[in-house]
Amino acid sequence: MTRTAIYKMSLAAIFGLVSGIAGYQFYEHRHYQAPIIAGPGVTRVVKLHEYCPSLKGTPADTDVFFLEGAGDGGTVLLVANTHSNEPAARLTAEIFLENCTIQKGRLIVIPQFNNSGSRNTKPGDGYPLYFEIPTAWGKKKFRMGNRNASPLDSWPDPDVYIHYPDRSLLSYLDVRNTNRTWPGRPDGPLMERVCFAAMELIRNEQVDVAIDIHGAETMFPVTNCIVAPEKSSRIATMVQLMTQAMEGFTVNVYPSPQNFRGLSHREIGDYSNAMPFLLEAPIPFLDQPTGPKTEELLLTGRDPLLLSLARQGKLFVPYDEYGWPMKNRVGQHCSVILEIMNQLSQASPERAVVAENVPRYKDVLEHDVGYYYHNPATADPARVYPN
């Protein structure tokens, strides 16, 4: 055998080994189960396809959790992981699912709205495949996801995504973005079907308030805020004032743009009776001028390049050596959600939603996020939902 042949065979073997390792990691990540525990307040769990049958059997189908109180009242919907690279949303939703009890009205939670997007990530940008949250019983491991659904599940992408029904022209990637495909349609692309199912849930369950939980870059103007259309602006403003006065953190209120279509805070309000809100907490991990996209950056929000930019006045949020830790983001989301419920209850007592046993901002800062998660190994198996 010649040296050339040996060289080629060696290269082929190395290529095969690297491809095999990468393929295994890809498969493991896509199928990894990060269980969700249905706490004492969860009364039933259904699949999203019950509101759009064409989702059944697809990778986009996902669990919908109902928490129903003994007293009559209104209904609040929480939507998390619309963008699965903004994980404070899911962490917040799980705190509600594992701890919250509803005394009056109903809370509906979709903890993994873009189920397909949670099963792929961005290795080209150096994203970690997983991250871990410390708890009293060990570390809870989560998949790191992507902003858009996996191309394995939604393919091919169009040259240009034509939004339905407005027919606005959007990026081809937006066909896989569940915050560009509202209000959706039952026979459209996969993410349109996800949004259509959520719209049917909102209409059929007579949802009063729909809250879509997100995170945004510190260099993006619309961050650390509540985005609300006209019908939701009064409650959003009251939430801003109350959280600043009572809890010591500041969120801004931004109006939902009327001509930018496909967004949850625009389409939910236009195509249902619900009042929509979109919550943005700062996530330095998503900023472009940072160091490596590590798990530490994701959890702590500390980065020397962003600190330098903050000193030059380039960021849209306060930023110092403390960073923007995950506990601040999750705690802020918890308090804003609870205050939205409180303001709904005050404005319309007959549609009140009263939640208990959910930590507020200062509680999460004191105890950290993992304090509120329970051990799936010791939980009732019938209450553990693989995800």
XYZ file of C-alpha atoms in Angstrom:
387
model
C 0.000 0.000 0.000
C 1.407 3.366 -1.012
C 1.904 6.327 1.308
C -0.737 8.230 -0.642
C -3.274 5.465 -0.059
C -2.423 5.293 3.642
C -2.751 9.086 3.903
C -6.141 9.063 2.213
C -7.382 6.209 4.377
C -6.210 8.025 7.501
C -8.015 11.195 6.467
C -11.162 9.184 5.729
C -10.974 7.510 9.142
C -10.514 10.844 10.934
C -13.376 12.369 8.957
C -15.589 9.390 9.766
C -14.718 9.582 13.483
C -15.413 13.324 13.691
C -18.658 12.925 11.743
C -19.737 10.063 13.975
C -19.091 12.032 17.171
C -20.905 15.089 15.802
C -23.805 12.951 14.614
C -24.115 11.269 18.003
C -24.063 14.628 19.805
C -26.699 15.984 17.424
C -28.937 12.929 17.946
C -28.486 12.974 21.724
C -29.328 16.680 21.956
C -32.426 16.351 19.777
C -33.766 13.494 21.890
C -32.609 14.576 25.344
C -35.461 14.727 27.860
C -35.542 17.593 30.356
C -38.560 16.563 32.452
C -41.230 18.967 33.610
C -42.994 18.210 36.893
C -46.679 19.042 37.129
C -47.026 20.574 40.577
C -50.067 20.492 42.894
C -51.825 23.250 40.954
C -51.855 21.418 37.610
C -55.290 19.921 37.038
C -54.889 18.535 33.494
C -52.472 18.341 30.582
C -53.401 18.199 26.905
C -51.530 18.366 23.618
C -51.550 21.468 21.445
C -52.871 19.391 18.532
C -56.268 19.327 20.247
C -56.638 22.863 18.897
C -55.154 22.093 15.459
C -55.359 18.395 14.499
C -52.774 18.754 11.713
C -50.087 19.144 14.426
C -50.653 15.617 15.716
C -47.633 13.412 15.212
C -45.342 16.306 14.244
C -42.214 17.438 16.165
C -43.997 20.755 16.747
C -46.722 19.274 18.968
C -46.246 20.170 22.622
C -47.789 19.939 26.093
C -50.351 22.430 27.409
C -50.795 22.567 31.211
C -53.993 23.779 32.914
C -54.048 25.132 36.471
C -57.678 25.662 37.484
C -58.939 27.300 40.663
C -62.026 26.505 42.665
C -63.441 29.993 42.199
C -64.777 31.426 38.959
C -62.709 34.056 37.230
C -60.713 34.789 34.112
C -58.036 32.931 32.186
C -54.365 33.807 31.701
C -52.122 32.091 29.152
C -48.323 31.890 29.573
C -46.305 31.072 26.453
C -42.621 30.239 26.953
C -39.759 29.240 24.656
C -41.204 30.927 21.612
C -37.481 31.456 21.024
C -35.636 28.558 22.609
C -32.338 30.466 22.793
C -33.980 32.696 25.429
C -34.162 30.093 28.216
C -35.280 32.347 31.086
C -38.755 31.949 29.570
C -38.902 28.204 30.108
C -37.260 28.447 33.537
C -39.963 30.928 34.564
C -42.754 28.761 33.185
C -41.471 25.757 35.119
C -41.456 27.721 38.377
C -45.157 28.383 37.815
C -45.865 24.775 36.831
C -44.072 23.234 39.809
C -45.224 25.639 42.525
C -48.261 27.711 41.558
C -51.763 27.050 42.822
C -54.720 28.994 41.460
C -57.382 30.137 43.897
C -59.595 31.882 41.377
C -59.750 31.642 37.592
C -57.381 29.630 35.401
C -53.769 29.669 34.291
C -52.744 27.858 31.092
C -49.025 27.302 30.469
C -47.234 26.214 27.294
C -43.644 25.834 28.536
C -42.141 24.797 25.202
C -44.036 26.659 22.495
C -41.505 26.054 19.704
C -40.825 22.427 20.535
C -38.858 21.943 17.327
C -36.682 25.002 18.010
C -35.700 23.602 21.406
C -34.174 20.558 19.687
C -31.564 22.303 17.571
C -28.992 24.925 18.446
C -26.351 27.090 16.752
C -23.006 25.263 16.842
C -21.705 27.634 14.161
C -22.052 30.449 16.703
C -20.493 28.341 19.432
C -23.687 27.817 21.443
C -23.420 25.192 24.188
C -25.666 22.179 23.696
C -26.852 22.202 27.314
C -26.853 24.291 30.463
C -27.389 23.307 34.088
C -29.256 24.956 36.958
C -28.012 24.105 40.491
C -30.706 22.796 42.865
C -30.827 21.362 46.369
C -30.828 17.838 44.903
C -28.165 18.286 42.213
C -28.065 20.008 38.845
C -31.034 20.126 36.485
C -29.877 19.866 32.887
C -31.637 21.685 30.055
C -31.182 21.690 26.286
C -30.028 24.968 24.786
C -32.249 25.715 21.801
C -32.425 27.972 18.775
C -34.530 30.951 17.753
C -36.135 29.085 14.851
C -37.577 25.621 14.342
C -35.237 22.941 13.085
C -34.958 22.708 9.282
C -35.355 18.943 9.775
C -38.954 19.601 10.821
C -39.877 22.529 8.579
C -38.426 22.295 5.084
C -37.891 23.733 2.546
C -37.635 27.395 3.450
C -39.156 29.764 0.890
C -37.050 32.409 -0.832
C -39.222 34.973 0.977
C -41.760 34.260 3.699
C -45.118 35.811 2.820
C -46.983 36.405 6.052
C -50.569 35.158 6.275
C -52.999 36.875 6.048
C -51.333 40.289 5.764
C -49.009 39.201 2.908
C -46.109 41.238 4.308
C -42.729 40.091 3.001
C -40.461 38.729 5.735
C -37.145 36.908 5.862
C -37.165 33.324 4.618
C -36.095 32.238 8.129
C -39.271 33.700 9.617
C -41.274 30.764 8.299
C -39.653 28.860 11.204
C -40.009 31.667 13.759
C -43.055 31.367 16.020
C -42.971 35.083 16.696
C -43.464 35.881 13.017
C -46.147 33.340 12.066
C -49.123 34.543 14.157
C -52.114 34.264 13.736
C -51.384 31.206 11.584
C -53.605 28.865 9.620
C -54.459 25.174 10.009
C -52.995 24.092 6.664
C -49.979 26.413 6.475
C -46.284 25.785 7.198
C -45.564 24.017 10.468
C -44.997 27.096 12.634
C -48.144 28.733 11.245
C -50.014 25.667 12.480
C -48.452 26.054 15.940
C -49.618 29.668 16.123
C -53.053 28.808 14.731
C -53.443 26.163 17.454
C -52.536 28.747 20.099
C -55.045 31.206 18.604
C -57.740 28.526 18.704
C -56.848 27.820 22.335
C -57.108 31.549 23.126
C -60.487 31.837 21.418
C -62.000 28.537 22.608
C -60.797 28.872 26.220
C -61.802 32.562 26.321
C -58.353 33.714 27.397
C -58.358 37.201 28.904
C -54.596 37.786 28.999
C -51.852 36.142 26.907
C -48.237 36.612 28.040
C -45.364 35.693 25.705
C -42.029 35.468 27.605
C -38.787 36.454 25.839
C -35.272 37.815 26.242
C -33.457 40.441 24.167
C -29.918 41.695 23.666
C -28.595 44.534 25.823
C -27.704 46.408 22.598
C -31.267 46.078 21.250
C -33.510 49.079 22.018
C -36.574 46.951 22.810
C -35.237 45.118 25.856
C -36.033 45.022 29.567
C -39.611 45.895 28.767
C -43.257 45.010 28.268
C -44.486 45.275 24.681
C -48.228 45.877 24.499
C -50.807 46.996 21.929
C -53.341 49.709 22.627
C -55.836 47.415 24.364
C -53.172 46.248 26.862
C -51.351 49.539 27.434
C -53.171 50.603 30.611
C -52.353 47.384 32.454
C -48.770 47.425 31.121
C -48.260 50.955 32.425
C -49.653 50.067 35.838
C -47.358 47.024 36.007
C -44.376 49.225 35.185
C -45.267 51.700 37.938
C -46.056 49.078 40.577
C -42.979 46.899 40.069
C -40.690 49.922 40.128
C -42.309 51.318 43.282
C -42.770 48.068 45.192
C -39.978 45.794 43.972
C -37.157 48.068 42.936
C -36.573 47.051 39.339
C -37.481 48.971 36.219
C -39.137 47.747 33.029
C -40.168 50.016 30.187
C -43.382 49.867 28.156
C -43.220 49.850 24.365
C -46.224 50.038 22.000
C -46.785 47.132 19.650
C -46.102 48.339 16.071
C -49.230 48.254 13.932
C -47.468 47.563 10.629
C -45.024 44.838 11.696
C -47.037 41.660 11.329
C -46.713 38.144 12.680
C -45.851 39.162 16.237
C -47.734 37.647 19.181
C -48.364 41.010 20.857
C -49.885 42.319 17.621
C -51.849 39.411 16.184
C -53.304 38.001 19.411
C -54.853 41.367 20.143
C -56.139 41.806 16.595
C -57.575 38.294 16.158
C -59.040 37.604 19.606
C -60.543 39.301 22.630
C -57.422 38.624 24.712
C -55.050 41.331 25.888
C -51.507 40.335 24.835
C -48.211 41.223 26.487
C -44.670 40.329 25.449
C -42.015 40.385 28.165
C -38.354 41.057 27.357
C -35.573 40.581 29.909
C -31.960 41.365 28.998
C -29.856 38.380 27.889
C -26.242 39.410 27.228
C -25.527 35.969 25.746
C -27.350 37.012 22.548
C -25.322 40.171 21.970
C -22.861 39.879 19.088
C -19.792 41.663 20.536
C -19.145 39.228 23.402
C -16.537 36.675 24.266
C -17.167 32.937 23.739
C -20.794 31.816 23.986
C -20.284 29.747 27.100
C -22.669 28.326 29.658
C -21.175 30.752 32.186
C -22.044 33.744 29.997
C -25.577 32.394 29.550
C -26.119 32.052 33.302
C -24.225 35.062 34.672
C -24.608 37.606 31.872
C -21.098 38.901 32.623
C -18.854 39.844 29.712
C -15.860 42.240 29.605
C -16.614 43.434 26.067
C -20.166 44.404 27.026
C -18.837 46.105 30.148
C -16.561 48.214 27.945
C -19.508 49.096 25.675
C -21.646 49.968 28.707
C -19.021 52.473 29.834
C -19.275 54.059 26.384
C -23.057 54.331 26.686
C -23.722 51.769 23.939
C -26.161 49.535 25.839
C -29.873 50.045 26.468
C -29.880 48.650 30.024
C -27.808 49.322 33.144
C -24.732 47.081 33.067
C -21.773 46.701 35.409
C -19.495 43.953 36.776
C -22.551 42.169 38.200
C -23.822 41.380 34.683
C -27.411 40.231 34.163
C -27.675 36.841 35.932
C -30.358 34.313 35.127
C -31.945 34.776 38.555
C -32.554 38.470 37.842
C -34.199 37.674 34.513
C -36.382 34.884 35.896
C -37.297 36.829 39.039
C -38.279 39.843 36.964
C -40.500 37.693 34.740
C -42.197 36.136 37.773
C -43.023 39.499 39.320
C -44.225 41.063 36.062
C -46.519 38.097 35.360
C -47.958 38.185 38.875
C -48.503 41.939 38.649
C -50.278 41.585 35.283
C -52.626 39.107 36.982
C -53.098 41.514 39.874
C -53.912 44.430 37.568
C -56.351 42.278 35.565
C -58.074 41.289 38.812
C -58.377 44.902 39.944
C -59.625 46.163 36.583
C -62.151 43.325 36.090
C -62.906 41.521 39.375
C -65.252 39.103 37.588
C -62.289 38.004 35.408
C -59.766 37.840 38.257
C -56.979 35.265 38.273
C -55.476 34.754 41.733
C -52.210 32.793 41.982
C -50.388 31.665 45.115
C -47.010 30.084 45.961
C -45.102 31.807 43.166
C -41.885 33.617 44.133
C -41.403 37.253 43.281
C -38.265 39.077 42.180
C -36.611 39.404 45.600
C -37.392 35.776 46.468
C -35.635 34.476 43.348
C -32.656 36.772 43.962
C -32.367 35.413 47.504
C -32.787 31.709 46.760
C -31.805 31.467 43.061
C -33.769 29.717 40.326
C -33.049 26.071 41.166
C -34.495 26.426 44.670
C -37.978 26.218 43.148
C -37.452 23.002 41.156
C -38.322 19.567 42.485
C -36.423 16.343 41.934
C -38.021 14.354 39.083
C -36.437 11.171 40.491
C -38.548 11.419 43.645
C -41.691 12.903 42.090
C -44.813 10.926 41.244
C -43.987 9.443 37.806
C -47.529 10.229 36.644
C -46.762 13.923 37.243
C -43.477 13.962 35.307
C -43.710 14.959 31.664
C -40.742 14.178 29.421
C -39.897 17.155 27.271
